[in-house]
Amino acid sequence: MADQKYRILIVDDDQDLLRLLSMRLTSAGYEVNVALSGEQAQGVMPTFRPHVVITDLRMNGMDGMALFGSIRSANTSLPVIILTAHGSIPDAVSATKQGVFSFLTKPFDGKELLLEIEKALSLTGAGFGRAEEDVKWRKDIICRSPVMEDLLNKAKLMAANDSNVLITGESGTGKELLAKAIHLASSRSSKPFVAVNCGAIPEELLESELFGHIKGSFTGAVQNYTGLFRSAQGGTLLLDEIGDMPVSLQVKLLRVIQEKQVRPVGSTKSVNVDVRIISATHRDLEKTIEDGNFRQDLYYRLNVVPMEMPPLSERRE
């Protein structure tokens, strides 16, 4: 139940669905307005001033992504939820990379939509006296430049969808600070944030550091070790300088991402893990792939949400 009259704009050319969603959201305590097209939504927004926009992807005239682009150019922090009956993983990944808050495939459960709306409102603060709380997640990042404000707006929106993030940028630009901010803005904020520099640990020890080991599995393994993935359980793991990870270990990391399980060194049993992965690098990973030093399939798994830290020369803080 919405505690305050948050305003939701629903955009769809299906009048029956508009009526159904409007009734559902109104009964949940929201103030609802509807539009039958992207063009009509543009006319409604200046006076209605929604806190969340829900739009169909496929519509005559201006489609959902075109409407999102229009909204984005005017208000980078307004969450947009896209609905589609033609959902696919490429569509969802593309929409997420461009900054869409979430992507739901029809038919969807009404409770699922309500949950996405609640996430959007909680993460944006919705402008109702939450100024102090709203900046806690980014307190370690001092910025006054528009380019960094845009990046932080995107970071906060992306914090909600739990997708893997790849942060690129020059050394010393604050990639770890951005990763920590994304963690603090997410639903995982009460769980651990664990960071590891993949380039600072010898290759023969990095697997054990990430996945753990059992006693006696190698010389020096005098006791069981949990590993960083399990230490970050429920939270976020930052794989800093991911471009320096040995190719042999990249294969094992890919398997962990796919199966959501780790197998400690020396063990025959896998352990379930629930971790959001944020990776960071100063390298051009696409070139590293061409050189044969980074797996393309792993790159696609890590680069669901790309974020580029601007050089310090472009940020007058």
PDB file of C-alpha atoms in Angstrom, residues 16-248:
ATOM      1  CA  ASP A  16      -8.329  -2.826 -21.472  1.00  0.00           C
ATOM      2  CA  LEU A  17      -4.861  -3.163 -19.970  1.00  0.00           C
ATOM      3  CA  LEU A  18      -4.820   0.536 -19.081  1.00  0.00           C
ATOM      4  CA  ARG A  19      -8.105   0.132 -17.236  1.00  0.00           C
ATOM      5  CA  LEU A  20      -6.916  -2.983 -15.411  1.00  0.00           C
ATOM      6  CA  LEU A  21      -3.574  -1.518 -14.335  1.00  0.00           C
ATOM      7  CA  SER A  22      -5.176   1.776 -13.365  1.00  0.00           C
ATOM      8  CA  MET A  23      -7.635  -0.010 -11.077  1.00  0.00           C
ATOM      9  CA  ARG A  24      -4.882  -2.134  -9.547  1.00  0.00           C
ATOM     10  CA  LEU A  25      -2.560   0.781  -8.817  1.00  0.00           C
ATOM     11  CA  THR A  26      -5.350   3.055  -7.603  1.00  0.00           C
ATOM     12  CA  SER A  27      -6.457   0.379  -5.135  1.00  0.00           C
ATOM     13  CA  ALA A  28      -2.836   0.178  -3.952  1.00  0.00           C
ATOM     14  CA  GLY A  29      -2.979   3.868  -3.045  1.00  0.00           C
ATOM     15  CA  TYR A  30      -1.322   5.495  -6.037  1.00  0.00           C
ATOM     16  CA  GLU A  31      -2.549   8.468  -8.040  1.00  0.00           C
ATOM     17  CA  VAL A  32      -2.774   7.213 -11.610  1.00  0.00           C
ATOM     18  CA  ASN A  33      -2.966   8.889 -15.002  1.00  0.00           C
ATOM     19  CA  VAL A  34      -3.026   7.130 -18.369  1.00  0.00           C
ATOM     20  CA  ALA A  35      -2.016   7.839 -21.957  1.00  0.00           C
ATOM     21  CA  LEU A  36      -2.794   5.883 -25.122  1.00  0.00           C
ATOM     22  CA  SER A  37       0.430   6.838 -26.904  1.00  0.00           C
ATOM     23  CA  GLY A  38       3.906   8.171 -26.331  1.00  0.00           C
ATOM     24  CA  GLU A  39       2.892  11.485 -27.852  1.00  0.00           C
ATOM     25  CA  GLN A  40      -0.068  11.765 -25.473  1.00  0.00           C
ATOM     26  CA  ALA A  41       2.200  10.908 -22.540  1.00  0.00           C
ATOM     27  CA  GLN A  42       4.504  13.781 -23.465  1.00  0.00           C
ATOM     28  CA  GLY A  43       1.549  16.143 -23.224  1.00  0.00           C
ATOM     29  CA  VAL A  44       0.452  14.775 -19.850  1.00  0.00           C
ATOM     30  CA  MET A  45       3.806  14.735 -18.076  1.00  0.00           C
ATOM     31  CA  PRO A  46       4.488  18.462 -17.560  1.00  0.00           C
ATOM     32  CA  THR A  47       1.313  18.936 -15.509  1.00  0.00           C
ATOM     33  CA  PHE A  48       0.960  15.467 -13.939  1.00  0.00           C
ATOM     34  CA  ARG A  49       4.656  15.179 -12.990  1.00  0.00           C
ATOM     35  CA  PRO A  50       4.779  11.412 -12.375  1.00  0.00           C
ATOM     36  CA  HIS A  51       7.173   9.739  -9.970  1.00  0.00           C
ATOM     37  CA  VAL A  52       7.243   6.584 -12.122  1.00  0.00           C
ATOM     38  CA  VAL A  53       6.346   5.968 -15.779  1.00  0.00           C
ATOM     39  CA  ILE A  54       5.132   2.544 -16.952  1.00  0.00           C
ATOM     40  CA  THR A  55       5.053   2.186 -20.728  1.00  0.00           C
ATOM     41  CA  ASP A  56       4.441  -0.516 -23.298  1.00  0.00           C
ATOM     42  CA  LEU A  57       7.375  -1.202 -25.611  1.00  0.00           C
ATOM     43  CA  ARG A  58       5.484  -1.675 -28.882  1.00  0.00           C
ATOM     44  CA  MET A  59       3.031   1.126 -29.723  1.00  0.00           C
ATOM     45  CA  ASN A  60       2.004   2.899 -32.903  1.00  0.00           C
ATOM     46  CA  GLY A  61       3.893   6.118 -33.459  1.00  0.00           C
ATOM     47  CA  MET A  62       6.310   6.778 -30.612  1.00  0.00           C
ATOM     48  CA  ASP A  63       7.228   3.435 -29.042  1.00  0.00           C
ATOM     49  CA  GLY A  64       8.298   2.814 -25.455  1.00  0.00           C
ATOM     50  CA  MET A  65      12.030   3.226 -26.034  1.00  0.00           C
ATOM     51  CA  ALA A  66      11.503   6.470 -27.950  1.00  0.00           C
ATOM     52  CA  LEU A  67       9.369   7.759 -25.075  1.00  0.00           C
ATOM     53  CA  PHE A  68      12.069   6.684 -22.636  1.00  0.00           C
ATOM     54  CA  GLY A  69      14.653   8.606 -24.655  1.00  0.00           C
ATOM     55  CA  SER A  70      12.491  11.716 -24.500  1.00  0.00           C
ATOM     56  CA  ILE A  71      12.054  11.331 -20.738  1.00  0.00           C
ATOM     57  CA  ARG A  72      15.738  10.681 -20.244  1.00  0.00           C
ATOM     58  CA  SER A  73      16.737  13.878 -22.027  1.00  0.00           C
ATOM     59  CA  ALA A  74      14.459  15.913 -19.765  1.00  0.00           C
ATOM     60  CA  ASN A  75      14.829  14.061 -16.445  1.00  0.00           C
ATOM     61  CA  THR A  76      17.653  11.563 -15.956  1.00  0.00           C
ATOM     62  CA  SER A  77      16.367  10.349 -12.576  1.00  0.00           C
ATOM     63  CA  LEU A  78      12.738   9.515 -13.468  1.00  0.00           C
ATOM     64  CA  PRO A  79      12.335   5.699 -13.367  1.00  0.00           C
ATOM     65  CA  VAL A  80      10.762   4.101 -16.438  1.00  0.00           C
ATOM     66  CA  ILE A  81       9.366   0.560 -16.354  1.00  0.00           C
ATOM     67  CA  ILE A  82       8.850  -1.019 -19.781  1.00  0.00           C
ATOM     68  CA  LEU A  83       6.224  -3.687 -20.493  1.00  0.00           C
ATOM     69  CA  THR A  84       6.229  -5.941 -23.528  1.00  0.00           C
ATOM     70  CA  ALA A  85       4.497  -8.986 -24.915  1.00  0.00           C
ATOM     71  CA  HIS A  86       7.521  -9.611 -27.118  1.00  0.00           C
ATOM     72  CA  GLY A  87      10.182  -9.815 -24.443  1.00  0.00           C
ATOM     73  CA  SER A  88      13.596 -11.222 -25.150  1.00  0.00           C
ATOM     74  CA  ILE A  89      16.935 -11.204 -23.376  1.00  0.00           C
ATOM     75  CA  PRO A  90      18.540  -8.893 -25.998  1.00  0.00           C
ATOM     76  CA  ASP A  91      15.657  -6.410 -25.601  1.00  0.00           C
ATOM     77  CA  ALA A  92      16.006  -6.453 -21.825  1.00  0.00           C
ATOM     78  CA  VAL A  93      19.787  -6.101 -21.886  1.00  0.00           C
ATOM     79  CA  SER A  94      19.621  -3.258 -24.412  1.00  0.00           C
ATOM     80  CA  ALA A  95      16.963  -1.423 -22.402  1.00  0.00           C
ATOM     81  CA  THR A  96      18.897  -1.888 -19.155  1.00  0.00           C
ATOM     82  CA  LYS A  97      22.113  -0.582 -20.683  1.00  0.00           C
ATOM     83  CA  GLN A  98      20.314   2.562 -21.805  1.00  0.00           C
ATOM     84  CA  GLY A  99      19.029   3.210 -18.295  1.00  0.00           C
ATOM     85  CA  VAL A 100      15.525   1.708 -18.218  1.00  0.00           C
ATOM     86  CA  PHE A 101      14.680   0.922 -14.589  1.00  0.00           C
ATOM     87  CA  SER A 102      13.133  -2.493 -15.246  1.00  0.00           C
ATOM     88  CA  PHE A 103      11.684  -4.603 -18.035  1.00  0.00           C
ATOM     89  CA  LEU A 104       8.599  -6.821 -17.496  1.00  0.00           C
ATOM     90  CA  THR A 105       7.253  -9.352 -19.988  1.00  0.00           C
ATOM     91  CA  LYS A 106       3.491  -9.754 -20.371  1.00  0.00           C
ATOM     92  CA  PRO A 107       1.674 -11.493 -18.844  1.00  0.00           C
ATOM     93  CA  PHE A 108       3.145 -10.510 -15.488  1.00  0.00           C
ATOM     94  CA  ASP A 109       1.921 -10.860 -11.942  1.00  0.00           C
ATOM     95  CA  GLY A 110       0.384  -7.698 -10.510  1.00  0.00           C
ATOM     96  CA  LYS A 111       2.442  -8.140  -7.358  1.00  0.00           C
ATOM     97  CA  GLU A 112       5.596  -8.130  -9.466  1.00  0.00           C
ATOM     98  CA  LEU A 113       4.698  -4.743 -10.938  1.00  0.00           C
ATOM     99  CA  LEU A 114       3.868  -3.320  -7.500  1.00  0.00           C
ATOM    100  CA  LEU A 115       7.230  -4.525  -6.223  1.00  0.00           C
ATOM    101  CA  GLU A 116       9.063  -2.835  -9.109  1.00  0.00           C
ATOM    102  CA  ILE A 117       7.210   0.415  -8.418  1.00  0.00           C
ATOM    103  CA  GLU A 118       8.124   0.247  -4.730  1.00  0.00           C
ATOM    104  CA  LYS A 119      11.773  -0.339  -5.632  1.00  0.00           C
ATOM    105  CA  ALA A 120      11.742   2.629  -7.987  1.00  0.00           C
ATOM    106  CA  LEU A 121      10.197   4.929  -5.396  1.00  0.00           C
ATOM    107  CA  SER A 122      12.497   3.814  -2.592  1.00  0.00           C
ATOM    108  CA  LEU A 123      15.636   4.231  -4.662  1.00  0.00           C
ATOM    109  CA  THR A 124      14.778   7.605  -6.155  1.00  0.00           C
ATOM    110  CA  GLY A 125      13.394   9.019  -2.908  1.00  0.00           C
ATOM    111  CA  ALA A 126      10.481  10.424  -4.947  1.00  0.00           C
ATOM    112  CA  GLY A 127      11.146  13.893  -3.579  1.00  0.00           C
ATOM    113  CA  PHE A 128       9.258  13.483  -0.297  1.00  0.00           C
ATOM    114  CA  GLY A 129      11.594  14.739   2.414  1.00  0.00           C
ATOM    115  CA  ARG A 130      14.239  12.092   1.926  1.00  0.00           C
ATOM    116  CA  ALA A 131      17.123  14.382   1.005  1.00  0.00           C
ATOM    117  CA  GLU A 132      19.470  13.307   3.817  1.00  0.00           C
ATOM    118  CA  GLU A 133      18.731   9.605   3.399  1.00  0.00           C
ATOM    119  CA  ASP A 134      18.946   9.940  -0.356  1.00  0.00           C
ATOM    120  CA  VAL A 135      22.594  11.063  -0.330  1.00  0.00           C
ATOM    121  CA  LYS A 136      23.963   8.512   2.141  1.00  0.00           C
ATOM    122  CA  TRP A 137      24.693   6.014  -0.604  1.00  0.00           C
ATOM    123  CA  ARG A 138      26.963   8.484  -2.440  1.00  0.00           C
ATOM    124  CA  LYS A 139      28.503  10.245   0.554  1.00  0.00           C
ATOM    125  CA  ASP A 140      32.075   9.215  -0.320  1.00  0.00           C
ATOM    126  CA  ILE A 141      31.888  10.679  -3.824  1.00  0.00           C
ATOM    127  CA  ILE A 142      32.444  14.417  -3.918  1.00  0.00           C
ATOM    128  CA  CYS A 143      31.251  15.814  -7.208  1.00  0.00           C
ATOM    129  CA  ARG A 144      29.928  19.024  -8.644  1.00  0.00           C
ATOM    130  CA  SER A 145      30.385  18.355 -12.349  1.00  0.00           C
ATOM    131  CA  PRO A 146      27.317  17.620 -14.525  1.00  0.00           C
ATOM    132  CA  VAL A 147      29.010  14.579 -16.075  1.00  0.00           C
ATOM    133  CA  MET A 148      29.422  12.961 -12.643  1.00  0.00           C
ATOM    134  CA  GLU A 149      25.890  13.873 -11.566  1.00  0.00           C
ATOM    135  CA  ASP A 150      24.567  12.132 -14.682  1.00  0.00           C
ATOM    136  CA  LEU A 151      26.697   9.087 -13.901  1.00  0.00           C
ATOM    137  CA  LEU A 152      25.452   8.955 -10.306  1.00  0.00           C
ATOM    138  CA  ASN A 153      21.835   9.285 -11.436  1.00  0.00           C
ATOM    139  CA  LYS A 154      22.364   6.291 -13.709  1.00  0.00           C
ATOM    140  CA  ALA A 155      24.145   4.403 -10.927  1.00  0.00           C
ATOM    141  CA  LYS A 156      21.231   4.831  -8.557  1.00  0.00           C
ATOM    142  CA  LEU A 157      18.700   3.644 -11.105  1.00  0.00           C
ATOM    143  CA  MET A 158      20.873   0.675 -12.043  1.00  0.00           C
ATOM    144  CA  ALA A 159      21.368  -0.272  -8.396  1.00  0.00           C
ATOM    145  CA  ALA A 160      17.829  -1.622  -8.319  1.00  0.00           C
ATOM    146  CA  ASN A 161      17.928  -4.228 -11.063  1.00  0.00           C
ATOM    147  CA  ASP A 162      20.715  -6.437  -9.638  1.00  0.00           C
ATOM    148  CA  SER A 163      22.427  -6.836 -13.018  1.00  0.00           C
ATOM    149  CA  ASN A 164      26.199  -7.194 -13.204  1.00  0.00           C
ATOM    150  CA  VAL A 165      28.020  -3.897 -13.747  1.00  0.00           C
ATOM    151  CA  LEU A 166      31.310  -3.201 -15.519  1.00  0.00           C
ATOM    152  CA  ILE A 167      33.008   0.063 -14.562  1.00  0.00           C
ATOM    153  CA  THR A 168      35.753   1.266 -16.875  1.00  0.00           C
ATOM    154  CA  GLY A 169      38.042   4.246 -16.566  1.00  0.00           C
ATOM    155  CA  GLU A 170      41.552   5.433 -15.891  1.00  0.00           C
ATOM    156  CA  SER A 171      43.342   4.461 -12.694  1.00  0.00           C
ATOM    157  CA  GLY A 172      42.632   6.834  -9.822  1.00  0.00           C
ATOM    158  CA  THR A 173      39.223   8.010 -11.070  1.00  0.00           C
ATOM    159  CA  GLY A 174      37.232   6.422  -8.230  1.00  0.00           C
ATOM    160  CA  LYS A 175      35.914   3.195  -9.732  1.00  0.00           C
ATOM    161  CA  GLU A 176      35.824   1.426  -6.352  1.00  0.00           C
ATOM    162  CA  LEU A 177      33.969   4.366  -4.785  1.00  0.00           C
ATOM    163  CA  LEU A 178      31.336   4.140  -7.527  1.00  0.00           C
ATOM    164  CA  ALA A 179      31.008   0.382  -6.987  1.00  0.00           C
ATOM    165  CA  LYS A 180      30.505   0.936  -3.248  1.00  0.00           C
ATOM    166  CA  ALA A 181      27.899   3.615  -3.971  1.00  0.00           C
ATOM    167  CA  ILE A 182      25.948   1.237  -6.226  1.00  0.00           C
ATOM    168  CA  HIS A 183      26.021  -1.355  -3.438  1.00  0.00           C
ATOM    169  CA  LEU A 184      24.769   1.153  -0.845  1.00  0.00           C
ATOM    170  CA  ALA A 185      21.929   2.269  -3.132  1.00  0.00           C
ATOM    171  CA  SER A 186      20.795  -1.309  -3.743  1.00  0.00           C
ATOM    172  CA  SER A 187      18.616  -3.732  -1.813  1.00  0.00           C
ATOM    173  CA  ARG A 188      21.845  -5.531  -0.854  1.00  0.00           C
ATOM    174  CA  SER A 189      23.153  -2.579   1.176  1.00  0.00           C
ATOM    175  CA  SER A 190      22.736  -4.343   4.539  1.00  0.00           C
ATOM    176  CA  LYS A 191      24.911  -7.228   3.322  1.00  0.00           C
ATOM    177  CA  PRO A 192      28.701  -7.254   2.795  1.00  0.00           C
ATOM    178  CA  PHE A 193      30.569  -5.276   0.170  1.00  0.00           C
ATOM    179  CA  VAL A 194      33.783  -7.148  -0.598  1.00  0.00           C
ATOM    180  CA  ALA A 195      36.493  -5.897  -2.958  1.00  0.00           C
ATOM    181  CA  VAL A 196      39.472  -7.730  -4.430  1.00  0.00           C
ATOM    182  CA  ASN A 197      42.174  -6.558  -6.833  1.00  0.00           C
ATOM    183  CA  CYS A 198      42.549  -9.386  -9.343  1.00  0.00           C
ATOM    184  CA  GLY A 199      45.900  -8.033 -10.502  1.00  0.00           C
ATOM    185  CA  ALA A 200      47.469  -7.884  -7.040  1.00  0.00           C
ATOM    186  CA  ILE A 201      47.167 -11.576  -6.114  1.00  0.00           C
ATOM    187  CA  PRO A 202      49.427 -14.257  -7.635  1.00  0.00           C
ATOM    188  CA  GLU A 203      47.669 -16.489 -10.152  1.00  0.00           C
ATOM    189  CA  GLU A 204      48.209 -19.624  -8.065  1.00  0.00           C
ATOM    190  CA  LEU A 205      46.440 -18.036  -5.068  1.00  0.00           C
ATOM    191  CA  LEU A 206      43.630 -16.096  -6.752  1.00  0.00           C
ATOM    192  CA  GLU A 207      41.343 -19.113  -7.252  1.00  0.00           C
ATOM    193  CA  SER A 208      41.546 -19.968  -3.563  1.00  0.00           C
ATOM    194  CA  GLU A 209      41.026 -16.323  -2.610  1.00  0.00           C
ATOM    195  CA  LEU A 210      37.845 -16.103  -4.664  1.00  0.00           C
ATOM    196  CA  PHE A 211      36.294 -19.536  -4.217  1.00  0.00           C
ATOM    197  CA  GLY A 212      37.862 -20.774  -0.975  1.00  0.00           C
ATOM    198  CA  HIS A 213      39.683 -24.017  -0.222  1.00  0.00           C
ATOM    199  CA  ILE A 214      39.530 -26.970   2.104  1.00  0.00           C
ATOM    200  CA  LYS A 215      42.213 -27.950   4.571  1.00  0.00           C
ATOM    201  CA  GLY A 216      45.065 -29.882   2.995  1.00  0.00           C
ATOM    202  CA  SER A 217      44.108 -29.048  -0.596  1.00  0.00           C
ATOM    203  CA  PHE A 218      47.581 -27.590  -1.243  1.00  0.00           C
ATOM    204  CA  THR A 219      50.768 -26.797   0.634  1.00  0.00           C
ATOM    205  CA  GLY A 220      49.983 -24.149   3.216  1.00  0.00           C
ATOM    206  CA  ALA A 221      46.234 -24.869   3.365  1.00  0.00           C
ATOM    207  CA  VAL A 222      46.262 -25.591   7.089  1.00  0.00           C
ATOM    208  CA  GLN A 223      42.570 -24.849   7.558  1.00  0.00           C
ATOM    209  CA  ASN A 224      39.380 -24.381   5.566  1.00  0.00           C
ATOM    210  CA  TYR A 225      38.958 -20.972   3.916  1.00  0.00           C
ATOM    211  CA  THR A 226      35.562 -19.572   2.908  1.00  0.00           C
ATOM    212  CA  GLY A 227      36.688 -17.394   0.002  1.00  0.00           C
ATOM    213  CA  LEU A 228      35.487 -13.961  -1.048  1.00  0.00           C
ATOM    214  CA  PHE A 229      32.396 -15.081  -2.964  1.00  0.00           C
ATOM    215  CA  ARG A 230      30.913 -16.665   0.145  1.00  0.00           C
ATOM    216  CA  SER A 231      32.154 -13.802   2.324  1.00  0.00           C
ATOM    217  CA  ALA A 232      30.049 -11.490   0.146  1.00  0.00           C
ATOM    218  CA  GLN A 233      26.955 -13.731   0.386  1.00  0.00           C
ATOM    219  CA  GLY A 234      23.805 -11.677  -0.177  1.00  0.00           C
ATOM    220  CA  GLY A 235      25.864  -8.601  -0.982  1.00  0.00           C
ATOM    221  CA  THR A 236      28.217  -7.306  -3.659  1.00  0.00           C
ATOM    222  CA  LEU A 237      31.626  -8.501  -4.827  1.00  0.00           C
ATOM    223  CA  LEU A 238      33.872  -6.024  -6.633  1.00  0.00           C
ATOM    224  CA  LEU A 239      36.350  -7.688  -8.976  1.00  0.00           C
ATOM    225  CA  ASP A 240      38.764  -4.804  -9.451  1.00  0.00           C
ATOM    226  CA  GLU A 241      41.193  -4.934 -12.381  1.00  0.00           C
ATOM    227  CA  ILE A 242      39.233  -7.817 -13.886  1.00  0.00           C
ATOM    228  CA  GLY A 243      41.258  -7.373 -17.079  1.00  0.00           C
ATOM    229  CA  ASP A 244      44.296  -8.783 -15.261  1.00  0.00           C
ATOM    230  CA  MET A 245      42.580 -12.065 -14.329  1.00  0.00           C
ATOM    231  CA  PRO A 246      44.338 -15.095 -15.878  1.00  0.00           C
ATOM    232  CA  VAL A 247      42.408 -16.712 -18.734  1.00  0.00           C
ATOM    233  CA  SER A 248      42.457 -20.079 -16.941  1.00  0.00           C
TER     234      SER A 248
END
